[in-house]
XYZ file of C-alpha atoms in Angstrom:
664
model
C 66.223 -26.410 3.321
C 68.690 -25.437 0.623
C 68.676 -22.193 -1.295
C 67.504 -24.091 -4.353
C 64.471 -25.389 -2.444
C 63.601 -21.893 -1.302
C 63.659 -20.775 -4.931
C 61.132 -23.499 -5.793
C 58.659 -22.216 -3.215
C 58.866 -18.612 -4.396
C 57.055 -19.311 -7.657
C 54.066 -21.486 -8.562
C 54.626 -25.131 -9.366
C 52.738 -26.521 -12.349
C 52.243 -30.304 -12.339
C 53.146 -30.721 -16.020
C 56.130 -28.352 -15.958
C 58.124 -29.076 -12.791
C 61.794 -28.080 -12.410
C 64.253 -30.750 -13.503
C 66.053 -30.789 -10.125
C 62.763 -31.418 -8.367
C 61.788 -34.259 -10.683
C 65.069 -36.060 -10.099
C 64.896 -35.921 -6.283
C 61.166 -36.300 -5.671
C 59.753 -39.495 -4.133
C 56.364 -40.685 -2.909
C 55.735 -40.420 0.806
C 55.028 -43.416 2.984
C 51.360 -44.495 2.742
C 51.098 -44.675 6.542
C 51.733 -40.960 6.747
C 49.286 -39.955 4.032
C 46.180 -39.931 6.201
C 47.401 -37.683 9.063
C 48.984 -35.395 6.504
C 45.731 -35.221 4.559
C 43.773 -34.349 7.710
C 46.245 -31.675 8.688
C 46.187 -30.287 5.149
C 42.446 -29.710 5.475
C 43.032 -27.711 8.652
C 46.167 -25.780 7.750
C 46.526 -25.630 3.994
C 49.519 -23.574 2.868
C 48.766 -21.600 -0.276
C 51.063 -21.229 -3.224
C 51.128 -18.410 -5.742
C 48.794 -18.701 -8.722
C 49.966 -20.596 -11.753
C 48.279 -18.517 -14.393
C 47.956 -14.787 -14.812
C 45.022 -12.680 -13.652
C 43.437 -12.983 -17.078
C 41.626 -16.036 -15.762
C 41.009 -15.242 -12.134
C 42.286 -13.573 -9.038
C 46.023 -13.595 -8.291
C 46.902 -16.141 -5.658
C 48.259 -14.746 -2.431
C 50.867 -16.357 -0.199
C 48.982 -15.219 2.907
C 47.380 -17.698 5.255
C 44.001 -18.942 4.042
C 40.736 -18.486 5.895
C 38.893 -21.645 6.816
C 35.642 -23.007 8.272
C 36.248 -25.038 11.408
C 32.803 -26.645 11.195
C 33.120 -27.966 7.635
C 36.906 -28.392 7.624
C 37.328 -26.353 4.435
C 39.797 -23.595 3.586
C 39.302 -20.646 1.239
C 41.400 -18.302 -0.808
C 39.917 -15.088 0.542
C 37.261 -13.669 2.838
C 34.677 -13.414 0.048
C 34.813 -17.150 -0.577
C 34.429 -17.821 3.134
C 31.341 -15.599 3.270
C 29.836 -17.402 0.294
C 30.511 -20.711 2.026
C 28.726 -19.560 5.197
C 25.614 -18.851 3.066
C 25.850 -22.178 1.222
C 23.684 -25.242 1.783
C 26.721 -27.323 2.759
C 27.424 -25.074 5.746
C 23.718 -24.949 6.703
C 23.520 -28.735 6.587
C 26.570 -29.101 8.830
C 25.057 -26.604 11.285
C 21.926 -28.726 11.533
C 24.047 -31.849 11.945
C 26.024 -30.164 14.729
C 22.840 -29.142 16.562
C 21.560 -32.714 16.332
C 24.837 -34.070 17.649
C 25.625 -35.817 14.359
C 28.841 -35.941 12.359
C 29.519 -33.183 9.836
C 30.316 -34.036 6.221
C 32.780 -32.749 3.663
C 31.832 -31.028 0.417
C 32.221 -34.217 -1.650
C 30.138 -36.229 0.802
C 27.445 -33.541 0.735
C 27.376 -33.601 -3.085
C 26.865 -37.372 -2.974
C 24.025 -36.996 -0.460
C 22.061 -34.519 -2.542
C 22.915 -36.313 -5.767
C 20.169 -38.888 -5.043
C 17.533 -36.194 -4.700
C 15.579 -34.822 -7.657
C 17.508 -31.607 -8.166
C 20.306 -29.452 -6.771
C 19.841 -26.928 -4.009
C 18.997 -23.264 -4.625
C 20.041 -23.266 -8.225
C 22.989 -25.589 -7.463
C 25.917 -23.345 -6.578
C 26.328 -20.010 -4.889
C 25.950 -17.031 -7.147
C 28.641 -14.581 -8.016
C 26.287 -11.615 -8.022
C 25.495 -9.703 -4.887
C 21.744 -9.919 -5.425
C 21.725 -13.695 -5.483
C 24.214 -13.963 -2.672
C 21.837 -12.118 -0.377
C 18.770 -13.812 -1.764
C 16.901 -16.942 -0.972
C 18.092 -20.075 0.664
C 16.300 -23.215 -0.210
C 15.312 -25.142 2.870
C 13.114 -27.686 1.077
C 15.945 -29.902 -0.207
C 17.835 -29.664 3.086
C 14.651 -30.635 4.925
C 14.075 -33.551 2.562
C 17.647 -34.716 3.063
C 17.372 -34.507 6.863
C 14.024 -36.313 6.821
C 15.489 -39.043 4.655
C 18.365 -39.529 7.081
C 15.947 -39.434 10.024
C 13.923 -42.246 8.458
C 17.074 -44.286 7.932
C 18.181 -43.704 11.538
C 14.745 -44.639 12.854
C 14.849 -47.876 10.858
C 18.270 -48.729 12.236
C 17.193 -47.961 15.798
C 14.004 -49.987 15.518
C 15.960 -52.968 14.247
C 18.285 -52.697 17.241
C 21.349 -52.236 15.063
C 23.915 -49.747 16.244
C 25.210 -47.748 13.260
C 28.844 -48.417 12.565
C 31.228 -45.544 12.851
C 32.813 -44.868 9.503
C 36.548 -45.160 9.637
C 38.160 -41.911 8.611
C 40.371 -42.230 5.609
C 38.971 -45.595 4.531
C 38.868 -44.384 0.901
C 41.628 -43.040 -1.232
C 42.690 -39.490 -0.347
C 42.285 -36.969 -3.169
C 45.947 -35.907 -2.982
C 49.167 -37.816 -3.558
C 51.942 -36.525 -1.309
C 55.602 -36.336 -2.297
C 58.773 -35.176 -0.590
C 62.232 -34.168 -1.742
C 65.617 -33.631 -0.027
C 65.695 -30.168 -1.577
C 62.979 -29.088 0.869
C 62.782 -29.337 4.640
C 61.549 -32.568 6.225
C 58.219 -31.030 7.272
C 57.434 -29.746 3.736
C 55.342 -31.948 1.437
C 54.157 -31.531 -2.148
C 50.628 -32.598 -3.035
C 49.236 -33.481 -6.469
C 45.606 -34.354 -7.142
C 45.071 -38.036 -7.855
C 42.321 -37.197 -10.379
C 44.753 -35.953 -13.052
C 46.125 -39.498 -13.393
C 44.313 -42.435 -14.942
C 43.492 -45.486 -12.845
C 46.451 -47.457 -14.178
C 48.822 -44.526 -13.673
C 48.024 -44.236 -9.947
C 50.013 -47.331 -9.002
C 52.653 -46.318 -6.420
C 55.299 -48.447 -8.108
C 55.530 -46.327 -11.261
C 53.774 -43.088 -10.324
C 57.093 -41.201 -10.398
C 57.903 -42.450 -13.908
C 54.442 -41.428 -15.084
C 54.861 -37.970 -13.546
C 58.191 -37.475 -15.313
C 56.724 -38.633 -18.627
C 53.865 -36.149 -18.351
C 56.177 -33.138 -18.277
C 55.498 -30.793 -21.206
C 57.820 -28.076 -22.491
C 56.077 -24.674 -22.337
C 55.428 -22.607 -25.429
C 57.188 -19.264 -25.406
C 55.037 -16.191 -26.161
C 56.561 -13.488 -28.265
C 55.979 -9.930 -27.030
C 53.965 -9.122 -30.146
C 51.586 -11.999 -29.427
C 50.741 -10.869 -25.910
C 47.564 -8.915 -25.410
C 46.078 -7.224 -22.400
C 42.622 -8.764 -22.714
C 42.012 -12.502 -22.827
C 44.273 -15.362 -23.855
C 45.544 -15.753 -27.434
C 43.973 -18.868 -28.931
C 46.285 -21.168 -30.905
C 45.530 -21.788 -34.516
C 46.318 -25.525 -34.361
C 46.716 -26.729 -30.728
C 48.886 -29.761 -30.189
C 49.591 -31.968 -27.214
C 47.341 -33.415 -24.484
C 44.151 -31.638 -23.457
C 41.322 -32.024 -20.941
C 37.593 -31.337 -21.098
C 35.835 -29.645 -18.172
C 32.133 -28.888 -17.798
C 29.709 -27.896 -15.027
C 25.918 -27.777 -15.017
C 23.455 -26.779 -12.337
C 20.617 -24.358 -11.654
C 20.164 -23.434 -15.320
C 23.878 -22.606 -15.744
C 26.198 -24.572 -18.021
C 29.870 -23.968 -18.758
C 32.280 -26.089 -20.794
C 35.935 -25.651 -21.663
C 38.692 -27.563 -23.443
C 42.148 -26.621 -22.150
C 45.538 -27.743 -23.383
C 47.908 -29.074 -20.737
C 50.801 -27.348 -22.468
C 51.194 -23.874 -20.912
C 52.362 -20.661 -22.503
C 55.139 -18.764 -20.791
C 55.833 -15.075 -21.278
C 56.968 -12.046 -19.408
C 55.008 -9.097 -18.134
C 55.998 -5.506 -18.688
C 57.795 -5.620 -15.344
C 59.904 -8.545 -16.553
C 58.291 -11.146 -14.241
C 57.660 -14.480 -15.891
C 54.019 -15.581 -16.015
C 52.285 -18.719 -17.239
C 49.042 -18.723 -19.222
C 46.677 -21.553 -20.059
C 45.819 -22.378 -23.665
C 42.038 -22.398 -23.910
C 41.135 -24.288 -27.076
C 37.377 -23.720 -26.809
C 34.895 -22.487 -24.217
C 31.148 -21.881 -24.072
C 28.562 -20.952 -21.430
C 24.755 -21.131 -21.403
C 22.196 -19.823 -18.946
C 18.437 -20.340 -18.850
C 15.830 -19.510 -16.249
C 14.943 -22.990 -14.958
C 15.199 -22.707 -11.173
C 12.141 -21.771 -9.114
C 13.166 -18.605 -7.316
C 12.946 -18.543 -3.502
C 11.849 -22.197 -3.543
C 14.738 -24.016 -5.174
C 14.803 -27.014 -7.471
C 14.015 -27.214 -11.159
C 10.544 -27.094 -12.660
C 10.754 -30.726 -13.774
C 11.526 -31.835 -10.215
C 8.552 -29.854 -8.897
C 6.277 -31.341 -11.581
C 7.391 -34.854 -10.652
C 6.715 -34.243 -6.964
C 3.510 -32.150 -7.027
C 2.134 -32.446 -10.557
C 2.321 -30.061 -13.478
C 1.733 -26.421 -12.538
C -0.201 -24.186 -14.942
C 1.319 -20.786 -14.185
C 3.098 -18.631 -16.729
C 6.409 -18.979 -14.883
C 6.128 -22.781 -14.894
C 5.612 -22.787 -18.647
C 8.623 -20.534 -19.182
C 10.811 -22.756 -17.015
C 9.704 -25.913 -18.855
C 10.525 -24.313 -22.195
C 13.900 -23.120 -20.919
C 14.771 -26.587 -19.595
C 14.091 -28.115 -23.011
C 15.990 -25.314 -24.772
C 18.987 -25.660 -22.416
C 19.100 -29.414 -22.962
C 19.010 -28.932 -26.737
C 21.759 -26.286 -26.648
C 24.047 -28.392 -24.446
C 23.662 -31.531 -26.516
C 24.195 -29.542 -29.711
C 27.424 -28.099 -28.305
C 28.668 -31.531 -27.226
C 27.972 -32.867 -30.710
C 29.862 -29.950 -32.243
C 32.834 -30.571 -29.913
C 32.728 -34.367 -30.251
C 36.060 -34.625 -32.060
C 37.878 -32.452 -29.499
C 36.240 -34.271 -26.568
C 37.297 -37.628 -27.982
C 40.895 -36.374 -28.144
C 40.852 -35.237 -24.494
C 42.783 -37.346 -22.015
C 40.415 -36.662 -19.095
C 36.808 -35.501 -18.767
C 35.928 -33.547 -15.605
C 32.171 -33.240 -15.067
C 30.089 -31.745 -12.282
C 26.388 -32.539 -12.752
C 24.333 -32.666 -9.566
C 20.842 -34.095 -9.802
C 19.203 -36.664 -12.058
C 17.958 -34.063 -14.551
C 21.396 -32.565 -15.112
C 23.049 -35.980 -15.409
C 20.401 -37.062 -17.909
C 21.083 -33.932 -19.960
C 24.769 -34.820 -20.313
C 24.808 -38.604 -20.261
C 21.467 -39.333 -21.899
C 20.626 -41.782 -23.157
C 19.852 -40.033 -26.422
C 20.806 -40.467 -30.050
C 24.439 -39.767 -30.932
C 25.355 -38.958 -27.353
C 28.929 -37.833 -26.704
C 29.463 -38.366 -22.960
C 28.864 -41.807 -21.481
C 28.696 -43.084 -17.922
C 31.123 -45.941 -18.491
C 33.890 -43.775 -19.932
C 37.116 -44.461 -18.020
C 38.159 -40.817 -18.519
C 35.288 -39.451 -16.423
C 36.329 -37.574 -13.309
C 34.572 -35.441 -10.713
C 36.134 -32.349 -9.206
C 37.811 -33.403 -5.922
C 37.021 -30.048 -4.280
C 34.088 -27.708 -3.824
C 32.927 -25.728 -6.834
C 30.627 -22.790 -7.318
C 28.289 -21.586 -10.058
C 29.043 -22.885 -13.529
C 30.902 -20.046 -15.274
C 33.992 -19.754 -17.431
C 35.908 -18.166 -14.564
C 34.942 -21.045 -12.265
C 36.120 -23.602 -14.817
C 39.462 -21.829 -15.103
C 39.736 -21.708 -11.303
C 39.044 -25.452 -11.187
C 41.702 -26.106 -13.843
C 44.224 -24.034 -11.880
C 43.361 -25.928 -8.688
C 43.746 -29.302 -10.421
C 47.121 -28.538 -11.989
C 48.654 -26.643 -9.072
C 51.105 -28.357 -6.736
C 50.007 -28.015 -3.110
C 52.664 -27.154 -0.551
C 52.094 -28.225 3.052
C 54.427 -27.641 5.945
C 53.463 -30.036 8.745
C 55.573 -31.659 11.456
C 54.837 -35.333 10.818
C 56.535 -36.508 14.016
C 54.289 -34.245 16.079
C 51.260 -35.492 14.150
C 52.153 -39.123 14.791
C 52.733 -38.441 18.500
C 49.425 -36.602 18.767
C 47.613 -39.471 17.031
C 49.128 -42.004 19.430
C 48.242 -39.850 22.443
C 44.680 -39.426 21.221
C 44.270 -43.163 20.689
C 45.602 -43.909 24.182
C 43.251 -41.353 25.696
C 40.300 -42.864 23.836
C 41.189 -46.354 25.031
C 41.370 -45.111 28.627
C 37.959 -43.492 28.361
C 36.474 -46.651 26.882
C 37.970 -48.717 29.706
C 36.586 -46.409 32.406
C 33.135 -45.821 30.949
C 30.448 -48.489 31.449
C 29.034 -50.339 28.484
C 26.482 -47.991 26.942
C 23.036 -49.314 26.275
C 21.892 -49.415 22.696
C 18.882 -47.195 23.357
C 17.311 -45.735 26.513
C 14.089 -47.434 27.465
C 10.937 -45.380 27.236
C 8.709 -44.976 30.270
C 5.999 -47.600 30.198
C 2.435 -46.287 30.204
C -0.233 -48.305 31.985
C -3.553 -49.159 30.375
C -5.372 -46.782 32.724
C -3.075 -43.892 31.775
C -3.417 -44.723 28.087
C -7.215 -44.716 28.402
C -7.115 -41.394 30.296
C -5.004 -39.865 27.536
C -7.475 -41.053 24.913
C -10.508 -39.697 26.805
C -8.734 -36.388 27.361
C -7.951 -35.858 23.690
C -11.454 -36.861 22.562
C -13.315 -34.715 25.105
C -11.161 -31.640 24.573
C -11.615 -31.833 20.822
C -15.403 -32.133 21.082
C -15.696 -29.310 23.631
C -13.534 -26.959 21.575
C -15.831 -27.554 18.574
C -18.951 -27.039 20.773
C -20.383 -30.466 19.882
C -22.907 -30.655 22.753
C -24.675 -33.943 21.811
C -21.326 -35.623 21.087
C -19.893 -34.530 24.455
C -22.884 -35.861 26.396
C -22.926 -39.095 24.386
C -19.179 -39.688 24.908
C -19.450 -39.192 28.677
C -22.426 -41.543 29.017
C -21.119 -44.208 26.608
C -17.701 -44.485 28.280
C -19.196 -44.247 31.805
C -17.084 -41.207 32.619
C -17.661 -38.821 35.467
C -18.899 -35.356 34.367
C -16.013 -34.023 36.466
C -13.414 -36.211 34.698
C -9.892 -34.888 35.300
C -7.852 -34.425 32.156
C -4.561 -36.322 31.907
C -1.724 -35.556 32.373
C -2.485 -33.261 35.284
C 0.950 -31.603 35.211
C 0.546 -29.955 31.797
C -0.072 -26.219 31.705
C -3.365 -26.457 29.788
C -4.801 -29.117 32.110
C -3.581 -27.168 35.140
C -5.698 -24.171 34.051
C -8.762 -26.158 32.899
C -8.742 -29.642 34.427
C -12.410 -30.674 33.868
C -14.810 -30.474 30.889
C -16.856 -27.715 32.591
C -13.740 -25.627 33.275
C -12.569 -26.046 29.666
C -15.987 -24.974 28.316
C -15.938 -21.906 30.592
C -12.382 -20.961 29.580
C -13.226 -21.025 25.847
C -16.564 -19.182 26.425
C -18.961 -21.862 25.143
C -22.339 -21.182 26.864
C -24.200 -24.061 25.191
C -21.673 -26.636 26.439
C -21.681 -25.034 29.925
C -25.480 -25.243 30.226
C -25.590 -28.830 28.920
C -22.861 -30.056 31.285
C -24.567 -28.434 34.291
C -28.200 -29.369 33.569
C -27.880 -32.685 31.665
C -24.554 -34.187 32.776
C -24.755 -32.907 36.393
C -21.264 -31.409 36.389
C -20.127 -29.938 39.715
C -19.509 -26.153 39.436
C -17.663 -26.080 42.787
C -14.657 -28.079 41.528
C -11.590 -25.837 41.353
C -8.627 -26.017 38.988
C -4.928 -25.976 39.799
C -5.188 -22.223 40.456
C -7.937 -22.723 43.055
C -10.560 -21.105 40.802
C -14.057 -22.528 40.157
C -15.456 -22.810 36.652
C -17.457 -19.553 36.863
C -14.300 -17.494 37.396
C -12.878 -18.821 34.100
C -15.772 -17.499 31.983
C -14.753 -14.497 29.901
C -18.036 -13.062 28.543
C -21.592 -12.295 29.687
C -23.204 -15.162 27.765
C -21.033 -17.764 29.488
C -21.680 -16.272 32.922
C -25.430 -16.146 32.213
C -25.314 -19.868 31.385
C -24.193 -20.562 34.966
C -27.031 -18.374 36.350
C -29.613 -20.093 34.124
C -28.384 -23.486 35.358
C -28.774 -22.299 38.962
C -32.323 -21.252 38.174
C -33.198 -24.617 36.583
C -31.433 -26.875 39.109
C -32.591 -25.072 42.241
C -30.799 -23.700 45.243
C -30.365 -27.065 46.943
C -28.501 -28.802 44.125
C -25.041 -27.234 44.656
C -23.301 -24.780 46.938
C -23.727 -21.893 44.498
C -22.020 -19.451 46.840
C -18.860 -21.615 46.903
C -19.046 -21.778 43.097
C -19.084 -17.903 42.980
C -22.256 -17.973 40.830
C -24.537 -14.884 41.336
C -28.329 -14.854 41.724
C -30.349 -17.164 39.445
C -31.581 -15.988 36.065
C -34.359 -17.644 34.096
C -33.772 -18.675 30.535
C -36.529 -16.383 29.286
C -35.009 -13.410 31.091
C -31.585 -14.224 29.688
C -33.006 -14.427 26.168
C -34.939 -11.147 26.595
C -31.843 -9.418 27.887
C -29.814 -10.785 25.065
C -32.382 -9.638 22.515
C -32.572 -6.232 24.195
C -28.808 -5.834 24.074
C -28.761 -6.907 20.439
C -31.415 -4.325 19.549
C -29.533 -1.636 21.449
C -26.411 -2.403 19.520
C -28.292 -2.337 16.205
C -30.004 0.952 17.083
C -26.723 2.515 18.128
C -25.158 1.432 14.854
C -28.124 2.793 12.880
C -27.920 6.152 14.666
C -24.225 6.328 14.023
C -24.732 5.705 10.317
C -27.466 8.354 10.110
C -25.311 10.911 11.893
C -22.410 10.143 9.564
C -24.640 10.518 6.503
C -25.986 13.866 7.719
C -22.472 15.089 8.438
C -21.308 14.175 4.963
C -24.298 15.914 3.396
C -23.641 19.088 5.397
C -19.979 19.050 4.434
C -20.887 18.547 0.795
C -23.380 21.427 0.872
C -20.936 23.720 2.636
C -18.202 22.865 0.120
C -20.587 23.649 -2.736
C -21.561 27.035 -1.200
C -17.936 27.939 -0.553
C -16.931 27.061 -4.102
C -19.775 29.114 -5.632
C -18.974 32.105 -3.391
C -15.317 31.938 -4.304
C -16.282 31.961 -7.985
C -18.388 35.146 -7.718
C -15.900 36.938 -5.531
C -13.081 35.849 -7.800
C -14.666 37.572 -10.753
C -15.014 40.738 -8.797
C -11.486 40.715 -7.379
C -9.879 39.457 -10.563
C -8.676 36.135 -9.019
C -7.961 33.109 -11.191
C -11.081 31.054 -11.895
C -10.879 27.299 -11.170
C -11.012 24.841 -14.018
C -13.761 22.249 -14.370
C -11.534 19.453 -13.055
C -10.545 21.540 -10.004
C -14.201 22.331 -9.264
C -15.159 18.663 -9.511
C -12.295 17.722 -7.214
C -13.338 20.355 -4.682
C -16.973 19.190 -4.835
C -15.985 15.579 -4.169
C -13.617 16.394 -1.297
C -14.764 14.788 1.952
C -17.255 12.417 0.313
C -17.233 8.651 0.534
C -16.507 6.666 -2.652
C -20.206 5.755 -2.976
C -21.288 9.398 -2.734
C -18.614 10.425 -5.238
C -19.939 7.891 -7.749
C -23.494 9.127 -7.198
C -22.429 12.774 -7.597
C -20.539 12.007 -10.803
C -23.560 10.129 -12.194
C -25.863 13.108 -11.493
C -23.384 15.528 -13.074
C -23.235 13.467 -16.250
C -27.039 13.199 -16.387
C -27.410 16.996 -16.144
C -24.810 17.465 -18.872
C -26.669 15.023 -21.144
C -29.989 16.831 -20.541
C -28.360 20.153 -21.361
C -27.042 18.785 -24.645
C -30.416 17.360 -25.589
C -32.117 20.680 -24.801
C -29.641 22.578 -26.951
C -30.103 20.174 -29.828
C -33.899 20.474 -29.585
C -33.686 24.280 -29.547
C -31.429 24.311 -32.629
C -33.774 22.092 -34.646
C -36.840 24.147 -33.690
C -35.125 27.443 -34.597
C -34.169 26.139 -38.045
C -37.755 25.064 -38.836
C -39.277 28.421 -37.884
C -36.767 30.267 -40.096
C -38.003 28.440 -43.127
């Protein structure tokens, strides 16, 4: 690399203002080398200094960029990487990785969610700390994964093996150039999107690039200001229109491609963009902590009638009106723009910009329309300026192409060897066939367990008799944990403490109580309350001692049904009496505490007068009287106090009237 080439890399390179020496020697790289270079650029992207001053964003740093190995994306700083980790794109790739599926790039993810009703979590990641640490919408991600699962299931059922998408089958977003002024492993990348379709032909791309060079406008020291960018009175030259919309945020900007060049106080030359016009809008349209717009929710679930839903509907209509009004106002400047960069994710946002509506400005079939070939964040003026800087900045990549080609060849040879050694994989593993007997056992198991759990005694007995099942039918499959613990209907009824089902199975279905489960326990040992255990004893009393080996079933002495009912009634009365006594004792305690509090308060009042202590106010006395009382007793006490006060007033009024009459 020559000294002149090193000088080029020390300062930012602007696409429309490249050094003359570089323009003369630059040439397009071989198309066969574009794909490996593009893949390596995604892994190891070399950053260049920022083109424009910090008035429009953070100063670019020549340090190595942080990146996400899962998504194959690189970032300018650690903050951007953290925002990416919290984004829906990263979450989607995590789920894809766990499922063993292929991860997607940012552009592919935008296309996937573009077919859904609305963008995710208010579209882009927020710049504020509160929204960064806030919600994450899982509903749209879940819908996207379910949609792909349905597609995969359809492909599998049809017996069609999904084709593996060839990497690099489309056009790469960057055009790569090289020059003898730089080392052989250094390449210069320019975004393809800043050229029209006809200008992207390799045969005359260099001539087009040289024709697009614009002489910068020099800034006089008196015109420079510390805040913002000086707006030109009558801008001339080519310009581009950029806009973003999503999650209730809208930002639009018209920027001239002709830069302004000036010097800082330190004498370092800096380049500034000429912003012809810019505008941002924000309305509350996104459903917090749930994601998606209100219109998308209304389309999916019907119109909601809450106050928040009404506010969001009004804001959606107001935002649409404001955006279309702004586009109409800027129509002349938009028509003069060479390119139109738009990011509008979701059908609602695209309909807001592209209509159809009367006197619409932006149209779908406009050949100037472009999408941003990189990931973007929330629609703000700063984000638009960052996108403009990214579009017009020359990328510098230092990659050993010979090593890349050798690695690609070695990887292909290794893959061919593995394919030759591995047997032909089957399209789909065959499922274990289930016999008719096993299928019937599964059906009977699910039906019986559901009826027993709902304590449907007649339905259980009818199902057993209708299907000619044994009362000791073993649930299938036997290896499951639930069926290992309760393997027969009687054991299941005992484990869930259903005495009515236990008694019916023993006395009417003739279930065997001596059958043990997988833990070698009979049904009686699975019962968890007295009523269930009494059901076994009542069945022993009704069936007789000769019917079963009651000792092997661990069932105690027989108990008649009448005795069981009397004992149950006696226990119920004991519980009610104990509860009644407890309530009476509590009431008496509260009354005694209330009386003692009243006596203490009255004694303190008399003694206070004698000792000269401060007398309590009426509110303090009422609070002391009500201390320790239940809310019901406090209400009753307050009602009695007010009644006594009313009687006292009436008595005083009656005494006053009587005294006046006697005086006359």
